[in-house]
Coordinates of C-alpha atoms in Angstrom, one line a residue:
Chain I
M215 CA -28.9 8.8 24.7
R216 CA -25.2 8.7 25.1
T217 CA -22.9 7.4 22.3
A218 CA -19.3 6.6 23.1
I219 CA -16.8 6.4 20.3
V220 CA -13.6 4.6 21.4
L221 CA -10.2 6.0 20.3
F222 CA -6.8 4.3 20.5
D223 CA -3.4 5.0 19.1
R224 CA -3.2 4.6 15.3
F225 CA -7.0 4.4 14.7
T226 CA -8.3 5.4 11.2
A227 CA -9.8 8.8 11.3
L228 CA -12.7 8.3 8.9
D229 CA -13.7 5.1 10.8
A230 CA -14.5 7.3 13.7
V231 CA -15.7 10.5 12.0
G232 CA -18.1 8.9 9.5
P233 CA -20.4 7.5 12.2
Y234 CA -19.8 10.5 14.4
E235 CA -21.0 13.0 11.7
T236 CA -24.3 11.1 11.2
M237 CA -25.0 9.7 14.6
S238 CA -24.2 12.9 16.6
R239 CA -27.2 14.4 14.8
I240 CA -29.7 12.1 16.4
P241 CA -32.0 14.3 18.5
G242 CA -31.0 14.3 22.1
A243 CA -27.8 12.4 21.4
E244 CA -24.8 13.1 23.5
T245 CA -21.7 11.9 21.6
V246 CA -18.4 11.5 23.5
F247 CA -15.0 10.3 22.3
V248 CA -13.4 8.0 25.0
A249 CA -10.0 6.5 25.4
E250 CA -7.8 5.1 28.2
R251 CA -6.6 8.6 28.9
T252 CA -8.1 11.9 27.9
G253 CA -6.4 14.2 25.5
P254 CA -5.3 14.0 21.8
V255 CA -5.1 10.5 20.2
R256 CA -3.1 10.2 17.0
N257 CA -4.4 8.3 14.0
D258 CA -2.7 5.8 11.7
T259 CA -0.6 8.3 9.8
G260 CA 0.2 10.4 12.8
S261 CA -0.8 13.7 11.2
L262 CA -4.3 13.8 12.8
A263 CA -5.3 13.9 16.4
L264 CA -8.8 13.7 17.8
T265 CA -9.4 14.6 21.4
A266 CA -10.7 12.0 23.8
D267 CA -12.8 14.1 26.2
R268 CA -13.5 11.3 28.7
T269 CA -11.7 8.2 29.8
L270 CA -13.2 4.7 29.4
A271 CA -13.8 4.6 33.1
D272 CA -15.7 8.0 33.0
V273 CA -18.3 6.4 30.6
P274 CA -19.0 2.9 31.8
D275 CA -22.5 2.5 30.4
P276 CA -23.1 4.3 27.0
D277 CA -26.3 3.5 25.2
V278 CA -24.3 3.1 21.9
V279 CA -20.8 1.8 21.7
V280 CA -18.8 2.6 18.5
V281 CA -15.4 1.0 17.9
P282 CA -13.4 2.2 14.9
G283 CA -10.5 0.2 13.4
G284 CA -7.2 1.0 11.8
P285 CA -3.7 -0.4 12.0
G286 CA -3.6 0.3 15.7
Q287 CA -6.3 -2.2 16.4
D288 CA -3.8 -5.0 16.4
A289 CA -1.9 -3.6 19.4
Q290 CA -5.2 -3.5 21.4
M291 CA -6.2 -7.1 20.9
G292 CA -4.6 -8.0 24.3
N293 CA -5.5 -4.8 26.1
E294 CA -7.6 -6.1 28.9
T295 CA -8.5 -2.6 30.1
L296 CA -10.2 -2.0 26.8
L297 CA -11.6 -5.5 26.4
D298 CA -13.1 -5.4 29.9
W299 CA -14.6 -2.0 29.2
L300 CA -16.1 -3.3 26.0
R301 CA -17.7 -6.3 27.8
A302 CA -19.1 -4.2 30.6
A303 CA -20.3 -1.4 28.3
D304 CA -21.9 -4.0 26.0
A305 CA -23.8 -5.6 28.9
A306 CA -25.7 -2.3 29.3
S307 CA -25.8 -1.0 25.7
T308 CA -28.7 -0.7 23.3
W309 CA -26.3 -0.9 20.3
T310 CA -22.8 -2.2 20.1
T311 CA -21.1 -1.3 16.8
S312 CA -17.8 -1.3 15.0
L313 CA -16.2 -0.1 11.8
C314 CA -13.5 -1.7 9.8
S315 CA -11.1 -3.8 11.9
G316 CA -12.8 -2.6 15.0
S317 CA -15.0 -5.7 14.8
L318 CA -11.9 -7.7 15.7
L319 CA -11.8 -5.9 19.0
L320 CA -15.5 -6.7 19.6
A321 CA -14.7 -10.3 18.6
A322 CA -11.6 -10.4 20.9
A323 CA -13.9 -9.3 23.8
G324 CA -16.0 -12.3 23.0
L325 CA -19.0 -10.3 21.8
L326 CA -19.4 -11.6 18.3
S327 CA -19.3 -15.3 19.0
G328 CA -22.0 -17.1 16.9
R329 CA -22.9 -13.8 15.3
R330 CA -22.9 -12.5 11.7
A331 CA -20.4 -9.7 11.4
T332 CA -18.2 -7.9 8.9
S333 CA -14.9 -6.0 8.9
H334 CA -12.4 -4.4 6.5
W335 CA -12.2 -6.7 3.5
L336 CA -8.6 -7.5 4.4
A337 CA -9.5 -8.5 8.0
L338 CA -12.8 -10.3 7.2
D339 CA -11.4 -13.9 7.5
L340 CA -9.9 -13.2 10.9
L341 CA -13.4 -13.0 12.4
K342 CA -13.8 -16.7 12.1
G343 CA -11.0 -17.3 14.7
Y344 CA -13.3 -15.7 17.2
G345 CA -16.4 -17.7 16.3
A346 CA -18.0 -15.0 14.3
E347 CA -19.6 -15.6 10.9
P348 CA -18.1 -13.1 8.4
T349 CA -20.3 -11.8 5.7
G350 CA -19.4 -9.6 2.7
E351 CA -22.2 -7.1 3.3
R352 CA -21.3 -3.5 3.9
V353 CA -23.4 -3.1 7.1
V354 CA -24.3 -6.2 9.1
T355 CA -26.9 -6.1 11.8
D356 CA -27.3 -9.1 14.1
G357 CA -29.5 -8.2 17.0
K358 CA -28.0 -5.2 18.7
Y359 CA -24.6 -5.8 17.1
V360 CA -23.9 -3.7 14.0
T361 CA -20.6 -4.0 12.2
A362 CA -19.5 -2.2 9.1
A363 CA -16.9 -2.8 6.4
G364 CA -13.8 -0.7 5.8
V365 CA -13.3 3.0 6.7
S366 CA -15.9 4.9 4.6
S367 CA -18.7 2.4 5.4
G368 CA -19.2 4.1 8.7
I369 CA -21.3 6.8 6.9
D370 CA -23.7 4.0 5.7
M371 CA -23.7 2.4 9.1
G372 CA -24.3 5.8 10.8
L373 CA -27.3 6.6 8.6
T374 CA -28.7 3.1 9.1
L375 CA -28.5 3.6 12.9
V376 CA -30.0 7.1 12.7
G377 CA -32.9 5.5 10.9
R378 CA -33.3 2.7 13.5
I379 CA -33.0 5.1 16.4
A380 CA -34.7 8.3 15.2
G381 CA -36.7 7.2 12.2
D382 CA -36.4 7.2 8.5
E383 CA -37.4 10.8 8.1
H384 CA -34.7 12.0 10.4
A385 CA -32.1 9.8 8.7
Q386 CA -33.1 11.3 5.4
A387 CA -32.7 14.8 6.8
V388 CA -29.2 13.9 8.0
Q389 CA -28.4 12.5 4.6
L390 CA -29.6 15.7 3.0
L391 CA -27.7 17.9 5.4
T392 CA -24.5 16.0 4.9
E393 CA -25.2 16.0 1.1
Y394 CA -24.5 12.2 1.1
D395 CA -25.1 11.6 -2.6
P396 CA -21.9 9.8 -3.4
Q397 CA -20.3 10.1 -6.8
P398 CA -17.0 8.2 -6.6
P399 CA -14.7 9.2 -9.5
Y400 CA -13.6 5.5 -9.8
D401 CA -15.4 2.2 -9.2
A402 CA -12.7 0.4 -7.2
G403 CA -14.2 0.5 -3.7
S404 CA -14.4 -3.3 -3.0
P405 CA -12.3 -6.3 -3.8
D406 CA -14.9 -7.4 -6.3
K407 CA -14.7 -4.2 -8.3
A408 CA -11.1 -3.1 -8.0
P409 CA -8.4 -4.3 -10.5
A410 CA -7.4 -7.8 -9.4
Y411 CA -3.7 -6.9 -9.2
L412 CA -4.4 -4.2 -6.6
V413 CA -6.4 -6.6 -4.5
E414 CA -3.6 -9.1 -4.7
E415 CA -1.0 -6.4 -3.8
F416 CA -2.9 -5.5 -0.7
R417 CA -3.4 -9.1 0.3
T418 CA 0.3 -9.9 0.1
R419 CA 1.1 -7.0 2.5
N420 CA 1.0 -7.4 6.2
R421 CA -1.0 -4.4 7.1
F422 CA -3.3 -2.0 5.2
I423 CA -1.3 1.2 5.3
L424 CA -0.8 3.0 2.0
N425 CA 1.5 5.9 2.1
Chain Z
M258 CA 4.2 17.9 -1.2
R259 CA 2.5 19.6 1.7
T260 CA -1.2 19.8 2.2
A261 CA -2.7 22.2 4.7
I262 CA -6.2 21.7 6.0
V263 CA -7.6 24.8 7.7
L264 CA -9.5 24.5 11.0
F265 CA -11.6 27.1 12.7
D266 CA -14.1 27.1 15.5
R267 CA -17.4 25.2 14.6
F268 CA -16.1 23.6 11.4
T269 CA -17.8 20.4 10.2
A270 CA -15.7 17.4 11.1
L271 CA -16.4 15.3 8.0
D272 CA -15.6 18.3 5.7
A273 CA -12.1 18.1 7.0
V274 CA -11.6 14.3 7.5
G275 CA -13.1 13.1 4.2
P276 CA -10.4 14.8 2.1
Y277 CA -7.8 14.1 4.8
E278 CA -8.4 10.4 4.7
T279 CA -7.9 10.2 1.0
M280 CA -5.3 12.9 0.3
S281 CA -3.0 12.1 3.1
R282 CA -2.4 8.8 1.3
I283 CA -0.7 10.5 -1.7
P284 CA 2.9 9.2 -1.8
G285 CA 5.2 11.7 -0.2
A286 CA 2.4 13.8 1.0
E287 CA 2.8 15.7 4.3
T288 CA -0.6 16.7 5.6
V289 CA -1.0 19.3 8.4
F290 CA -4.0 20.7 10.2
V291 CA -3.5 24.5 10.6
A292 CA -5.4 27.2 12.5
E293 CA -4.8 30.6 13.9
R294 CA -3.5 29.0 17.1
T295 CA -2.3 25.4 17.6
G296 CA -4.2 23.0 19.8
P297 CA -7.7 21.5 19.7
V298 CA -10.3 23.1 17.5
R299 CA -14.0 22.3 18.3
N300 CA -16.5 21.3 15.6
D301 CA -20.0 22.5 15.0
T302 CA -21.6 20.4 17.7
G303 CA -18.8 20.9 20.1
S304 CA -18.3 17.3 20.9
L305 CA -15.4 16.7 18.6
A306 CA -12.0 18.4 18.6
L307 CA -9.3 18.0 16.0
T308 CA -5.8 19.3 16.8
A309 CA -4.2 22.0 14.8
D310 CA -0.5 21.1 14.8
R311 CA 0.7 24.3 13.2
T312 CA -0.4 27.9 13.0
L313 CA -1.4 29.5 9.7
A314 CA 1.8 31.5 10.0
D315 CA 3.9 28.3 10.4
V316 CA 2.7 27.1 7.0
P317 CA 2.7 30.0 4.6
D318 CA 3.1 28.2 1.4
P319 CA 1.4 24.7 1.2
D320 CA 1.2 23.0 -2.1
V321 CA -2.4 22.1 -1.5
V322 CA -4.9 24.3 0.5
V323 CA -8.0 22.6 1.9
V324 CA -10.8 24.8 3.4
P325 CA -13.6 22.9 5.1
G326 CA -17.0 24.6 5.9
G327 CA -19.5 24.4 8.6
P328 CA -21.6 26.7 10.7
G329 CA -18.5 28.4 11.9
Q330 CA -17.6 29.6 8.4
D331 CA -19.9 32.6 8.8
A332 CA -17.9 34.1 11.7
Q333 CA -14.7 33.8 9.6
M334 CA -15.9 35.8 6.6
G335 CA -14.4 39.0 8.1
N336 CA -11.3 37.4 9.6
E337 CA -8.6 39.2 7.7
T338 CA -5.9 37.0 9.3
L339 CA -7.4 34.0 7.7
L340 CA -8.4 35.7 4.4
D341 CA -4.9 37.2 4.1
W342 CA -3.4 33.8 4.7
L343 CA -5.7 32.2 2.0
R344 CA -4.6 34.9 -0.5
A345 CA -0.9 34.4 0.2
A346 CA -1.1 30.6 0.3
D347 CA -3.1 30.6 -2.9
A348 CA -0.5 32.7 -4.7
A349 CA 2.0 29.8 -4.2
S350 CA -0.3 26.7 -4.2
T351 CA -0.7 24.1 -6.8
W352 CA -4.3 23.4 -5.8
T353 CA -6.6 25.5 -3.8
T354 CA -9.7 23.6 -2.6
S355 CA -12.7 23.8 -0.4
L356 CA -15.6 21.7 0.9
C357 CA -19.1 22.7 1.7
S358 CA -19.4 26.3 2.8
G359 CA -15.6 26.6 2.8
S360 CA -15.9 27.9 -0.7
L361 CA -17.5 31.0 0.7
L362 CA -14.2 31.7 2.5
L363 CA -12.2 31.3 -0.7
A364 CA -14.8 33.6 -2.4
A365 CA -14.5 36.2 0.4
A366 CA -10.7 36.1 -0.1
G367 CA -11.4 37.1 -3.7
L368 CA -10.2 33.8 -5.1
L369 CA -13.3 32.6 -6.9
S370 CA -14.2 35.7 -8.9
G371 CA -15.2 34.7 -12.4
R372 CA -14.7 31.0 -11.6
R373 CA -17.1 28.1 -11.6
A374 CA -17.5 26.7 -8.1
T375 CA -19.8 24.9 -5.7
S376 CA -20.7 24.7 -2.1
H377 CA -23.2 23.1 0.3
W378 CA -26.6 23.2 -1.5
L379 CA -27.9 25.6 1.1
A380 CA -25.0 28.0 0.5
L381 CA -24.7 27.7 -3.2
D382 CA -26.5 30.9 -4.2
L383 CA -24.3 33.0 -1.9
L384 CA -21.3 32.4 -4.2
K385 CA -22.8 34.8 -6.7
G386 CA -22.4 37.7 -4.4
Y387 CA -18.6 37.2 -4.8
G388 CA -18.6 37.0 -8.5
A389 CA -18.3 33.2 -8.7
E390 CA -20.5 31.1 -10.9
P391 CA -22.3 28.4 -8.8
T392 CA -22.8 25.0 -10.4
G393 CA -24.8 22.1 -9.0
E394 CA -22.0 19.5 -9.6
R395 CA -20.6 17.6 -6.7
V396 CA -17.0 18.4 -7.4
V397 CA -16.1 21.4 -9.6
T398 CA -12.6 22.0 -11.0
D399 CA -11.8 25.4 -12.6
G400 CA -8.0 25.5 -13.2
K401 CA -6.3 24.9 -9.9
Y402 CA -9.5 25.6 -7.9
V403 CA -11.4 22.6 -6.8
T404 CA -14.6 23.1 -4.8
A405 CA -16.9 20.4 -3.5
A406 CA -20.5 20.3 -2.3
G407 CA -21.7 19.6 1.2
V408 CA -19.9 17.6 3.9
S409 CA -19.5 14.0 2.5
S410 CA -18.5 15.3 -0.9
G411 CA -15.0 15.7 0.4
I412 CA -14.3 12.0 -0.1
D413 CA -15.2 12.3 -3.8
M414 CA -13.1 15.5 -4.1
G415 CA -10.2 13.8 -2.3
L416 CA -10.2 10.8 -4.6
T417 CA -10.4 13.1 -7.6
L418 CA -7.4 15.0 -6.4
V419 CA -5.5 11.8 -5.6
G420 CA -6.0 10.8 -9.2
R421 CA -4.9 14.1 -10.6
I422 CA -1.8 14.3 -8.3
A423 CA -0.7 10.6 -8.0
G424 CA -2.5 8.9 -10.9
D425 CA -5.7 6.9 -11.4
E426 CA -4.1 3.7 -10.2
H427 CA -3.1 5.2 -6.9
A428 CA -6.5 6.7 -6.5
Q429 CA -8.1 3.3 -7.1
A430 CA -5.8 1.8 -4.4
V431 CA -6.9 4.5 -1.9
Q432 CA -10.6 3.8 -2.8
L433 CA -10.1 0.1 -2.3
L434 CA -8.2 0.6 1.0
T435 CA -10.9 2.9 2.3
E436 CA -13.5 0.5 0.9
Y437 CA -15.3 3.4 -0.7
D438 CA -18.2 1.5 -2.3
P439 CA -21.0 3.6 -0.9
Q440 CA -24.4 2.0 -0.3
P441 CA -26.5 4.7 1.4
P442 CA -29.6 3.2 3.0
Y443 CA -31.7 6.1 1.7
D444 CA -31.7 8.2 -1.5
A445 CA -32.1 11.7 0.0
G446 CA -28.6 13.1 -0.4
S447 CA -29.4 16.0 -2.6
P448 CA -32.2 18.6 -2.8
D449 CA -33.2 16.9 -6.1
K450 CA -33.7 13.6 -4.4
A451 CA -34.8 14.3 -0.9
P452 CA -38.5 14.7 0.0
A453 CA -39.5 18.3 -1.0
Y454 CA -40.8 19.1 2.5
L455 CA -37.4 18.4 4.0
V456 CA -35.6 20.6 1.5
E457 CA -38.1 23.4 2.3
E458 CA -37.7 22.9 6.0
F459 CA -33.9 23.4 5.7
R460 CA -34.3 26.4 3.4
T461 CA -36.5 28.2 5.8
R462 CA -34.0 27.8 8.7
N463 CA -31.1 30.2 9.1
R464 CA -28.2 27.8 9.4
F465 CA -27.8 24.1 8.6
I466 CA -27.5 22.6 12.0
L467 CA -29.6 19.6 12.8
N468 CA -29.6 18.4 16.4

């Protein structure tokens, strides 16, 4: 089983690494980071680079496609090389998945039309423009399409997929190994829970960078 | 404020990226990945590489030191270049921190003697051999030393430190931005919660790789 995680300039690191850390521990899984060109790909703040070991063209038919999001997603919405790859990869995949605003790339490739899907809470409404039906759930499964909410939700999505692919017992082992027993020091992780003025402040900005 | 995240061969990716994703969003923070040599550093499964942009020698006195863990930690326990750097960096740091088995490296450098600390649950007892006092908490603060439990705990540690450094409001904003509202599909994230046979199986293995 081959999993391809797509990288592009100004992706969000945890979007990619959350699912990586869980899904790369599926028995027999080969996980590969892919991008238009091989080599280091910089994240949204520029201070982190993950290596793309293969080009998109090198990995035309992964079993699992994982598309992270991040501020750089916007610049990819008209990138036909990437969108064509997504369409072709999806035609052969067992699972096509995204994190955060990565679902907008799946949507732009025409893959979420008529499907329930999610995204970063700030990007959720944009899914409608592509014929998808946005839902507020953290991990949304519609057939073979699995989309997750913002950034950290990739760990929940990853464990969900480990369970579907390798069984509940293996998923629990991965959860135990990664000691995923979250204890957030605050309770502000969704627009329903965070102070309203913070939600409002983010909504009135153009992009979701905070630095 | 400069934060240095230490990389070494066969580190665990999420150990490094969890605190990165949160702490790099502290206003005015400069976050840099450091290693003995610059360039890509491979993780525990070999399929991920993060770039070290600076050598340890390039960054002798960061304000915040972050040491991830992973199966590769063991091979670093006698690496005097790294241990010397940790001691010198610690002498000038505001916060000295670790994730997962990274606390064993702080301990080996002599920095946790007489201190309360934690580690990956499979490595917790080893802290005693270095004069540290292991605790089962997920994030342990003892003065300027902050240690966190296994892998995914770095997100909790990161948000805790964002709160301490930039205030509760900013930490809540980072939590909202990263949509950290965890909903694990299983409840097996600690040895107290996971099925006993899984805990036992991990305890009877030598290292905590699962693949």
